[in-house]
CSV table of C-alpha atoms in Angstrom, one decimal:
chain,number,residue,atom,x,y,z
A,1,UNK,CA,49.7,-37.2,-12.4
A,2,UNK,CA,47.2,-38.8,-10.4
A,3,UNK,CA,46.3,-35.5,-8.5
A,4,UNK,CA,46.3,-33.9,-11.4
A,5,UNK,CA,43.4,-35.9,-13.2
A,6,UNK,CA,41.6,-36.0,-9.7
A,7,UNK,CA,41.8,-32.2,-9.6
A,8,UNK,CA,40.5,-32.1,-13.4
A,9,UNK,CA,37.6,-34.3,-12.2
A,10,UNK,CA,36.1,-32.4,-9.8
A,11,UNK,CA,36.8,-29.2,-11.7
A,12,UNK,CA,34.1,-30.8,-14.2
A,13,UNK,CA,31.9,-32.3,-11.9
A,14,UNK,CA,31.6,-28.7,-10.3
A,15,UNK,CA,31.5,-27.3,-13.5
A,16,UNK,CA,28.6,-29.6,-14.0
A,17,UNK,CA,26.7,-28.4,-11.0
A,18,UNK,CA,27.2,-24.9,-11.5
A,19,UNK,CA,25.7,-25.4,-15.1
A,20,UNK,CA,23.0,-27.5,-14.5
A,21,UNK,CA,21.9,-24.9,-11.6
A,22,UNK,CA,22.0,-22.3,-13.9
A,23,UNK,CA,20.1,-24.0,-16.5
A,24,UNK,CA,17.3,-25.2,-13.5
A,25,UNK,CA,17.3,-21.0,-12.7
A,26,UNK,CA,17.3,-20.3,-16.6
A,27,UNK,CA,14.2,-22.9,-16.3
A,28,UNK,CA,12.5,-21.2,-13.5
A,29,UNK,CA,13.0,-17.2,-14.7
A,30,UNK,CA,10.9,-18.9,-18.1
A,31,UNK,CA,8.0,-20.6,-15.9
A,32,UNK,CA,5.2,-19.0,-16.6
A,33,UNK,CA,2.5,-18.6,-14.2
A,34,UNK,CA,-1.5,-16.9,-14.2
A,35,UNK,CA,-1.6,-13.5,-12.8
A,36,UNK,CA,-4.3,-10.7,-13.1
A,37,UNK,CA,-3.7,-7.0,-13.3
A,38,UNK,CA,-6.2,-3.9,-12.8
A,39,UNK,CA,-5.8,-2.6,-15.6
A,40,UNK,CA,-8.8,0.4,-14.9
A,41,UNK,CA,-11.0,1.2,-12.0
A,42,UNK,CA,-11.3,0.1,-8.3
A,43,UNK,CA,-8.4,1.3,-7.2
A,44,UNK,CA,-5.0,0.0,-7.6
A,45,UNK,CA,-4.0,0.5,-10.9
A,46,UNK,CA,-1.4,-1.6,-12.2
A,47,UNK,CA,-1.7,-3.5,-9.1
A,48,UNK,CA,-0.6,-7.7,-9.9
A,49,UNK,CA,-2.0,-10.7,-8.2
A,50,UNK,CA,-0.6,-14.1,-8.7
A,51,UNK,CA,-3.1,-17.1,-8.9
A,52,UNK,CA,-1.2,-19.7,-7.0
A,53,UNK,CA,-4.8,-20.3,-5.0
A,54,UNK,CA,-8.4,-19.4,-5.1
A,55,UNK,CA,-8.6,-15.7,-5.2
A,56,UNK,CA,-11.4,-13.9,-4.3
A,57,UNK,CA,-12.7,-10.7,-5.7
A,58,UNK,CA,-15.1,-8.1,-4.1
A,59,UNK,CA,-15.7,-5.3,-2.1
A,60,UNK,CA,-15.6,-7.3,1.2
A,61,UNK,CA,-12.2,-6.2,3.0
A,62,UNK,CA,-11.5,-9.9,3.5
A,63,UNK,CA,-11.8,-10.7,-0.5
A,64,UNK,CA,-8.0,-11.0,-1.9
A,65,UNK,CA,-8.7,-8.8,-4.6
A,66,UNK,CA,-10.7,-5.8,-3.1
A,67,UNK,CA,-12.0,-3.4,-5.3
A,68,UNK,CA,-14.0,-0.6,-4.1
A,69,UNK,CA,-17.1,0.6,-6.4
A,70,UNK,CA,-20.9,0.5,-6.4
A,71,UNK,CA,-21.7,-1.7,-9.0
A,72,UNK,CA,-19.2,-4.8,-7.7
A,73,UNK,CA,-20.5,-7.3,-4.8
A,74,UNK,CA,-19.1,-7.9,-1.4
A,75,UNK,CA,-18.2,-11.1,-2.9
A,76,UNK,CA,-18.2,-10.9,-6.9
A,77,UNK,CA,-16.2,-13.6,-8.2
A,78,UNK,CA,-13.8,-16.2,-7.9
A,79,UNK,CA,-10.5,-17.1,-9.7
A,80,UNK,CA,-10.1,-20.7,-9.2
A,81,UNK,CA,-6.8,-22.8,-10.2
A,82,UNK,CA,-7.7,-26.4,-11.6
A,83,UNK,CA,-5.5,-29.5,-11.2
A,84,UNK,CA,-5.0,-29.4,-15.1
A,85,UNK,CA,-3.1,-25.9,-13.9
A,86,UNK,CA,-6.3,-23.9,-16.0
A,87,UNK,CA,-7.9,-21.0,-14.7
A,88,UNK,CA,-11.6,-20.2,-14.0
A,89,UNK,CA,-13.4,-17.3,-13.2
A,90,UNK,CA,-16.3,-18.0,-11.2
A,91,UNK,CA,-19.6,-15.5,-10.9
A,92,UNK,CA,-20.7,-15.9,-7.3
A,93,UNK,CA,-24.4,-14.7,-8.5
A,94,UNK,CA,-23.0,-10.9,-8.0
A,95,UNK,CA,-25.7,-8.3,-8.7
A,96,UNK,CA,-24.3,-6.7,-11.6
A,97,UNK,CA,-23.0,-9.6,-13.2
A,98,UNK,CA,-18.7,-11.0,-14.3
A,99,UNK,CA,-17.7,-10.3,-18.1
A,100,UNK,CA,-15.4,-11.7,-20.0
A,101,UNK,CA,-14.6,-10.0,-23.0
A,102,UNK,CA,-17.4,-8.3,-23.2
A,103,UNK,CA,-19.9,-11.4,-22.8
A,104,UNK,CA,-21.3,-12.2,-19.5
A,105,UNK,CA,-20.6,-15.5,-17.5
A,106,UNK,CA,-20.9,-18.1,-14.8
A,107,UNK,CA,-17.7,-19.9,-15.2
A,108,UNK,CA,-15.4,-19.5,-17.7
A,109,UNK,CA,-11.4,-21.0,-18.6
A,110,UNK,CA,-9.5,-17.7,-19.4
A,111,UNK,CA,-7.3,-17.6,-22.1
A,112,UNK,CA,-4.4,-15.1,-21.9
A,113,UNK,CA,-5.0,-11.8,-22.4
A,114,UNK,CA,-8.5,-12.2,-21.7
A,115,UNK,CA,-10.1,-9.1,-20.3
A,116,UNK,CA,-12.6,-9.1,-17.1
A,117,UNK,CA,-15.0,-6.5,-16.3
A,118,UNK,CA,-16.2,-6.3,-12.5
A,119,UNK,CA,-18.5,-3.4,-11.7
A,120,UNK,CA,-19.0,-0.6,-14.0
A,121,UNK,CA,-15.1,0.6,-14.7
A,122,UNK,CA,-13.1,-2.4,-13.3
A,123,UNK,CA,-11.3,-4.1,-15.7
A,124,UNK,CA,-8.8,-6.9,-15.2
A,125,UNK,CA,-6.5,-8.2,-17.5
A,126,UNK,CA,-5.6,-12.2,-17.4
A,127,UNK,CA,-2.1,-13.2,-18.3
A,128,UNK,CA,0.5,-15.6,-18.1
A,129,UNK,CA,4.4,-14.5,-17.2
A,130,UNK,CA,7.6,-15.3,-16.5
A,131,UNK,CA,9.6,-13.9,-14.1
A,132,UNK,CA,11.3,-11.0,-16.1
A,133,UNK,CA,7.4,-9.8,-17.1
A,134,UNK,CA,6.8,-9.8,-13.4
A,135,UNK,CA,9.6,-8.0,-12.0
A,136,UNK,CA,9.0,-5.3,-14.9
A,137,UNK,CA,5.2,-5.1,-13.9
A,138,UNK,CA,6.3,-4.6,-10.1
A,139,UNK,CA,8.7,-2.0,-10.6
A,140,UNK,CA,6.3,-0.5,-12.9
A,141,UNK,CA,3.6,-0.4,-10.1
A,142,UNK,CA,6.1,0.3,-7.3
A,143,UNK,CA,7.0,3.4,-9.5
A,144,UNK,CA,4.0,4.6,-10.3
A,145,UNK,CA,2.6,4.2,-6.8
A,146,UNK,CA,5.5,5.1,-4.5
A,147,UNK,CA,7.1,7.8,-3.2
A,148,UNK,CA,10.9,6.7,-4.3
A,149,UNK,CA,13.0,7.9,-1.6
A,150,UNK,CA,11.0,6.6,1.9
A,151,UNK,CA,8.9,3.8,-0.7
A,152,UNK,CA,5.8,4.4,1.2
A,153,UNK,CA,2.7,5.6,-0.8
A,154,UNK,CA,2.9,8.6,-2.6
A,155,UNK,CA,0.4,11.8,-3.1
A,156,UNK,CA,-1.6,10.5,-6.2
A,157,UNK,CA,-2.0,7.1,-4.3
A,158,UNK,CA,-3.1,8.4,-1.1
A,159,UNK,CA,-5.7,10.7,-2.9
A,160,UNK,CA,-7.4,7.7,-4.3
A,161,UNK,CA,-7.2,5.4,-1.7
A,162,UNK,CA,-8.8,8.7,0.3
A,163,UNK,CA,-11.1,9.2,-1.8
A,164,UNK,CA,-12.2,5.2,-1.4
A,165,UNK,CA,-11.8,5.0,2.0
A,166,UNK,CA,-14.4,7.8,2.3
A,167,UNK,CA,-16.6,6.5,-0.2
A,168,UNK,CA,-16.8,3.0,2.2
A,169,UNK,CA,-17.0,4.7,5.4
A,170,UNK,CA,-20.0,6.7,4.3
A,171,UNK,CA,-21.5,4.0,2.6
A,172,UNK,CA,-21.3,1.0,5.4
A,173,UNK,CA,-20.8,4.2,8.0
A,174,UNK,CA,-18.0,3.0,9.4
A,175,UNK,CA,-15.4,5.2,11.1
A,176,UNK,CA,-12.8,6.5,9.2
A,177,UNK,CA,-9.5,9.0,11.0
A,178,UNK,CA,-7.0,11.1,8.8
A,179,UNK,CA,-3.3,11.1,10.3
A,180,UNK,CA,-1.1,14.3,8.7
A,181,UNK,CA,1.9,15.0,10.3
A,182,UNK,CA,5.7,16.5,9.4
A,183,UNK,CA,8.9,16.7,10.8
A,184,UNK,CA,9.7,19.4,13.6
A,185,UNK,CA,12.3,22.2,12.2
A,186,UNK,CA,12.9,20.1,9.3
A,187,UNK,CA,15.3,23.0,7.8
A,188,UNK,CA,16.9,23.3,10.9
A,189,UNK,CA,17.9,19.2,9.7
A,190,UNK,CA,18.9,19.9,6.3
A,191,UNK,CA,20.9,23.8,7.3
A,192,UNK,CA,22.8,21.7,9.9
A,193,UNK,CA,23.3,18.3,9.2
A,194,UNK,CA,22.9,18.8,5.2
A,195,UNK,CA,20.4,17.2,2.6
A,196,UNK,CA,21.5,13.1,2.8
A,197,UNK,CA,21.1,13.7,6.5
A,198,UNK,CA,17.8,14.9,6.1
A,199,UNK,CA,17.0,12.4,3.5
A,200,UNK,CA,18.4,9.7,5.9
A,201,UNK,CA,15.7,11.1,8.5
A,202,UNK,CA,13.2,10.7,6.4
A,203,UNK,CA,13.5,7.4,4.8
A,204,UNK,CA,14.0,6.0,8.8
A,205,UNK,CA,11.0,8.4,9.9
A,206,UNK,CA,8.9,6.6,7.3
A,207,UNK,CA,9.7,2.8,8.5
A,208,UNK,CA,9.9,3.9,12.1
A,209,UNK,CA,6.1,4.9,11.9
A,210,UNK,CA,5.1,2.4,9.1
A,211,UNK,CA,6.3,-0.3,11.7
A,212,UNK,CA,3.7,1.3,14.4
A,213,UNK,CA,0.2,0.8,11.9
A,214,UNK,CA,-1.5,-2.1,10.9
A,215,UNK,CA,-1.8,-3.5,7.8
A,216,UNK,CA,-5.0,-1.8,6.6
A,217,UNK,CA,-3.6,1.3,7.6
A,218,UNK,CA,-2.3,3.3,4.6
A,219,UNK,CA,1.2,5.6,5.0
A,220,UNK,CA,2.1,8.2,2.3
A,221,UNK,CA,4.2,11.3,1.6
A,222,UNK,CA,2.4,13.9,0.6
A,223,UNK,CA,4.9,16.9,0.8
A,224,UNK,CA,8.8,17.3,1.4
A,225,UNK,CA,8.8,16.1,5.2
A,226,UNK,CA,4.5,15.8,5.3
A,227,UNK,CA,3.0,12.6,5.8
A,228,UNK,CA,-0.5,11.4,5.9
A,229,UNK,CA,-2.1,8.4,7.3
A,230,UNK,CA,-5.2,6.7,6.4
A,231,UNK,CA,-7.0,4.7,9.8
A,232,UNK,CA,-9.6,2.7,8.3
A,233,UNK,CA,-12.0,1.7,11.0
A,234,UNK,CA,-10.8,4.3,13.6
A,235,UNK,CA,-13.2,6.0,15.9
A,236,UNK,CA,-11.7,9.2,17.2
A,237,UNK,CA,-10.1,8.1,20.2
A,238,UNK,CA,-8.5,5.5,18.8
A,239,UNK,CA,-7.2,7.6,15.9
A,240,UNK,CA,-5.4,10.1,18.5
A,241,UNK,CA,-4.3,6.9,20.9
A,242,UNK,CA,-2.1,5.9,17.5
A,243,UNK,CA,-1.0,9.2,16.9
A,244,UNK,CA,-0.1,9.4,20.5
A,245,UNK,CA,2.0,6.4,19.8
A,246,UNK,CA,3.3,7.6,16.9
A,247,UNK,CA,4.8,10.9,18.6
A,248,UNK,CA,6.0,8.9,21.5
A,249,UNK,CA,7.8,6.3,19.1
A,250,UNK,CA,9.6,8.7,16.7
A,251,UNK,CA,10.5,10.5,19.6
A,252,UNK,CA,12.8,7.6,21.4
A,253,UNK,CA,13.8,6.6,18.1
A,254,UNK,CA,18.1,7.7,17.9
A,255,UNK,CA,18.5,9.2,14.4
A,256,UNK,CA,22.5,9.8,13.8
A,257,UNK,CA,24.8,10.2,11.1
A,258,UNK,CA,28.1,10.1,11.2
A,259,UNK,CA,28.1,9.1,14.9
A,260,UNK,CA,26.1,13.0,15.4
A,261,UNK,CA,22.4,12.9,17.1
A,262,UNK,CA,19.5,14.5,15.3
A,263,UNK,CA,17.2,15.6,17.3
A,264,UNK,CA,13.9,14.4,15.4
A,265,UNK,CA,9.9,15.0,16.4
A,266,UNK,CA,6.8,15.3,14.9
A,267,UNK,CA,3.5,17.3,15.4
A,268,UNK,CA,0.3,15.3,14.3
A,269,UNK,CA,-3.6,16.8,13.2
A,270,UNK,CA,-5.9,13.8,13.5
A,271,UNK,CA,-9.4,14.3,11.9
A,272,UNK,CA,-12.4,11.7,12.0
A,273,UNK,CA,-14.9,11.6,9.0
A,274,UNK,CA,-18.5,12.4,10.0
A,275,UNK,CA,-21.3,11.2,7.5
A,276,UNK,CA,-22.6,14.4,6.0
A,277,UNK,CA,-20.2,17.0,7.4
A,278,UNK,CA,-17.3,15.6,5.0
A,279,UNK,CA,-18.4,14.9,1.8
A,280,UNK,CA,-14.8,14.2,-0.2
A,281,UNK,CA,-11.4,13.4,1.4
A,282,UNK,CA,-10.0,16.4,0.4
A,283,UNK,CA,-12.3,18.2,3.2
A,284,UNK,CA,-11.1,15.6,5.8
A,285,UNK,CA,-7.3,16.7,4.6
A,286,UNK,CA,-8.4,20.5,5.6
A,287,UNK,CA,-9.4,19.4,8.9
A,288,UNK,CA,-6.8,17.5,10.0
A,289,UNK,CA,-4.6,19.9,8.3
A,290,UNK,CA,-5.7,23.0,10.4
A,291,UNK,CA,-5.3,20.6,13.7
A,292,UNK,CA,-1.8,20.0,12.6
A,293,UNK,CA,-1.2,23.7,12.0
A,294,UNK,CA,-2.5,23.8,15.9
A,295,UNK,CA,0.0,21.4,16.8
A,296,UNK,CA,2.5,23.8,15.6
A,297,UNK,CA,1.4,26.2,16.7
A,298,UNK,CA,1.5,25.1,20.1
A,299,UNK,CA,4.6,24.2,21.1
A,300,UNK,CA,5.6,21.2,18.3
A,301,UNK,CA,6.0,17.8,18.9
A,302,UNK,CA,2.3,17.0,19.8
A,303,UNK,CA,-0.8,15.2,19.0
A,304,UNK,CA,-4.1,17.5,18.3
A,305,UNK,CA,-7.3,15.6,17.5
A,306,UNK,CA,-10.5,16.5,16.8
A,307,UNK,CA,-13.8,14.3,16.0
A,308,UNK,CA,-15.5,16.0,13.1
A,309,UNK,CA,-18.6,16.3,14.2
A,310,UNK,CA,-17.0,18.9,16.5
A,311,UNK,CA,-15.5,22.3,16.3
A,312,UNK,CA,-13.6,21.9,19.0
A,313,UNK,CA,-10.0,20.2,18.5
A,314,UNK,CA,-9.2,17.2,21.6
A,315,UNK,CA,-5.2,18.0,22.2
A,316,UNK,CA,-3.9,14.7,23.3
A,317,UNK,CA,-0.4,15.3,23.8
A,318,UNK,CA,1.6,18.2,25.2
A,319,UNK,CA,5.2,17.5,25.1
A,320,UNK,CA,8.7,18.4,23.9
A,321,UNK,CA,9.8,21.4,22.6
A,322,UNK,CA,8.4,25.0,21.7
């Protein structure tokens, strides 16, 4: 009898715990906390940032909240958290000026759903949400914005972030290399091993090289098994030294399914912009393009670069297989 009531005891203390935890998650998922969105412009659509410190926003490539156009400053403005748990936007005397709902300020508390504009297009959007908004608003990014089967950037990303990468590099002419590569006798993959397999190669083709870049550096898929990569701040030489790297890595990397080795490699075009010769990314794709086609050309499983201020292509890397 005793045991029994014992037993009953701790069945409701536990019962206890397990309830109050869920109530203190329950609790949590309905917090709300400040975020902005870009809701237009700059780059980066749909793209969240929480305000859990000061965030900085600007063109520098150290602000937290970089946005590339014309009309917004290096540094532009500051959100700023109080200790009363508000939130302030901050003009740090930018050229062009911060808006709030149309009206321009120095400081202002922002209300939620207040809209900020930065720059001529950029507009930000202040809210509050819980945990269910922000997990929607992520997976609504993450789906307009990558590729779903490797999760790196897809081909509409890339293009803008190309298209601003360019735009910076001409402006502060700073170097800028193009990465485009794809998978050696990809059919061959799919004819023999079948389509998962091939899928399989690609999703661990994707973190084997996205595990080789920094963290400015920006990987996409832009075809079936074509890639791109964006080197921001890459002179030539150092553009085909990662690619190099690259090449070398995917090849050591063991790629099996169902205990069978797939023989996996990649070719690699690496083009460098070159203030007046490429005017848009999508003539920086060409040229890289055409020194990938060289790669292939070849023999396969190389790296052909090229500065673009030259005709004539630099092959780094002559190895592997015809």
């Amino acid at each position: 009898m005793s045991n029994d009531f014992e037993d009953d005891e701790c069945t409701a203390v536990a019962s206890r715990a397990e309830l109050n935890a869920a109530l203190a998650k329950q609790k949590q998922a309905k917090t709300q906390r400040p975020w902005i969105v870009i809701v237009s412009g700059g780059g980066g659509v749909g793209k969240m940032f929480r305000l859990d410190q000061e965030l900085v926003i600007g063109r520098a490539p150290t602000a937290s909240v970089r946005l590339d156009e014309d009309g917004i400053s290096r540094q532009h403005a500051k959100l700023v958290l109080t200790t009363e748990g508000t939130v302030h936007i901050v003009d740090l005397e930018s050229r062009n000026g911060t808006f709030v709902n149309g009206e321009r300020v120095s400081r202002y508390a922002l209300r939620d759903g207040d809209k900020i504009q930065i720059g001529d297009t950029t507009i930000l959007k202040f809210s509050y949400q819980d945990a269910l908004d922000e997990e929607l608003q992520k997976n609504l990014y993450e789906s307009a914005t990558r590729d779903p089967l490797t999760k790196v950037a897809n081909k509409k990303t890339f293009a803008e972030v190309l298209e601003r990468e360019v735009a910076f590099a001409d402006r502060h002419q700073r170097p800028l290399s193009l990465a485009v590569f794809d998978v050696d006798h990809f059919k061959k993959v799919n004819d023999t091993y079948g389509h998962p397999a091939g899928d399989y190669v690609l999703r661990t083709l994707a973190e084997t090289v996205g595990s080789q870049l920094r963290a400015e550096d920006v990987l996409a898929r832009v075809g079936g098994e074509e890639f791109a990569i964006v080197l921001r701040d890459s002179a030539p030489h150092e553009a085909a030294a990662c690619a190099e790297r690259i090449r070398a890595t995917v090849e050591r990397t063991v790629f099996a399914v169902g205990g069978k080795r797939i023989p996996v490699t990649i070719s690699l075009g690496v083009a460098t912009f070159a203030r007046g010769v490429h005017e848009r990314g999508v003539h920086l794709v060409s040229a890289a393009d055409q020194l990938l086609y060289r790669a292939k050309q070849t023999g396969r499983n190389r790296v052909v670069a090229a500065d673009a201020r030259s005709a004539a292509p630099m092959q780094t890397a002559v190895v592997g297989q015809a």
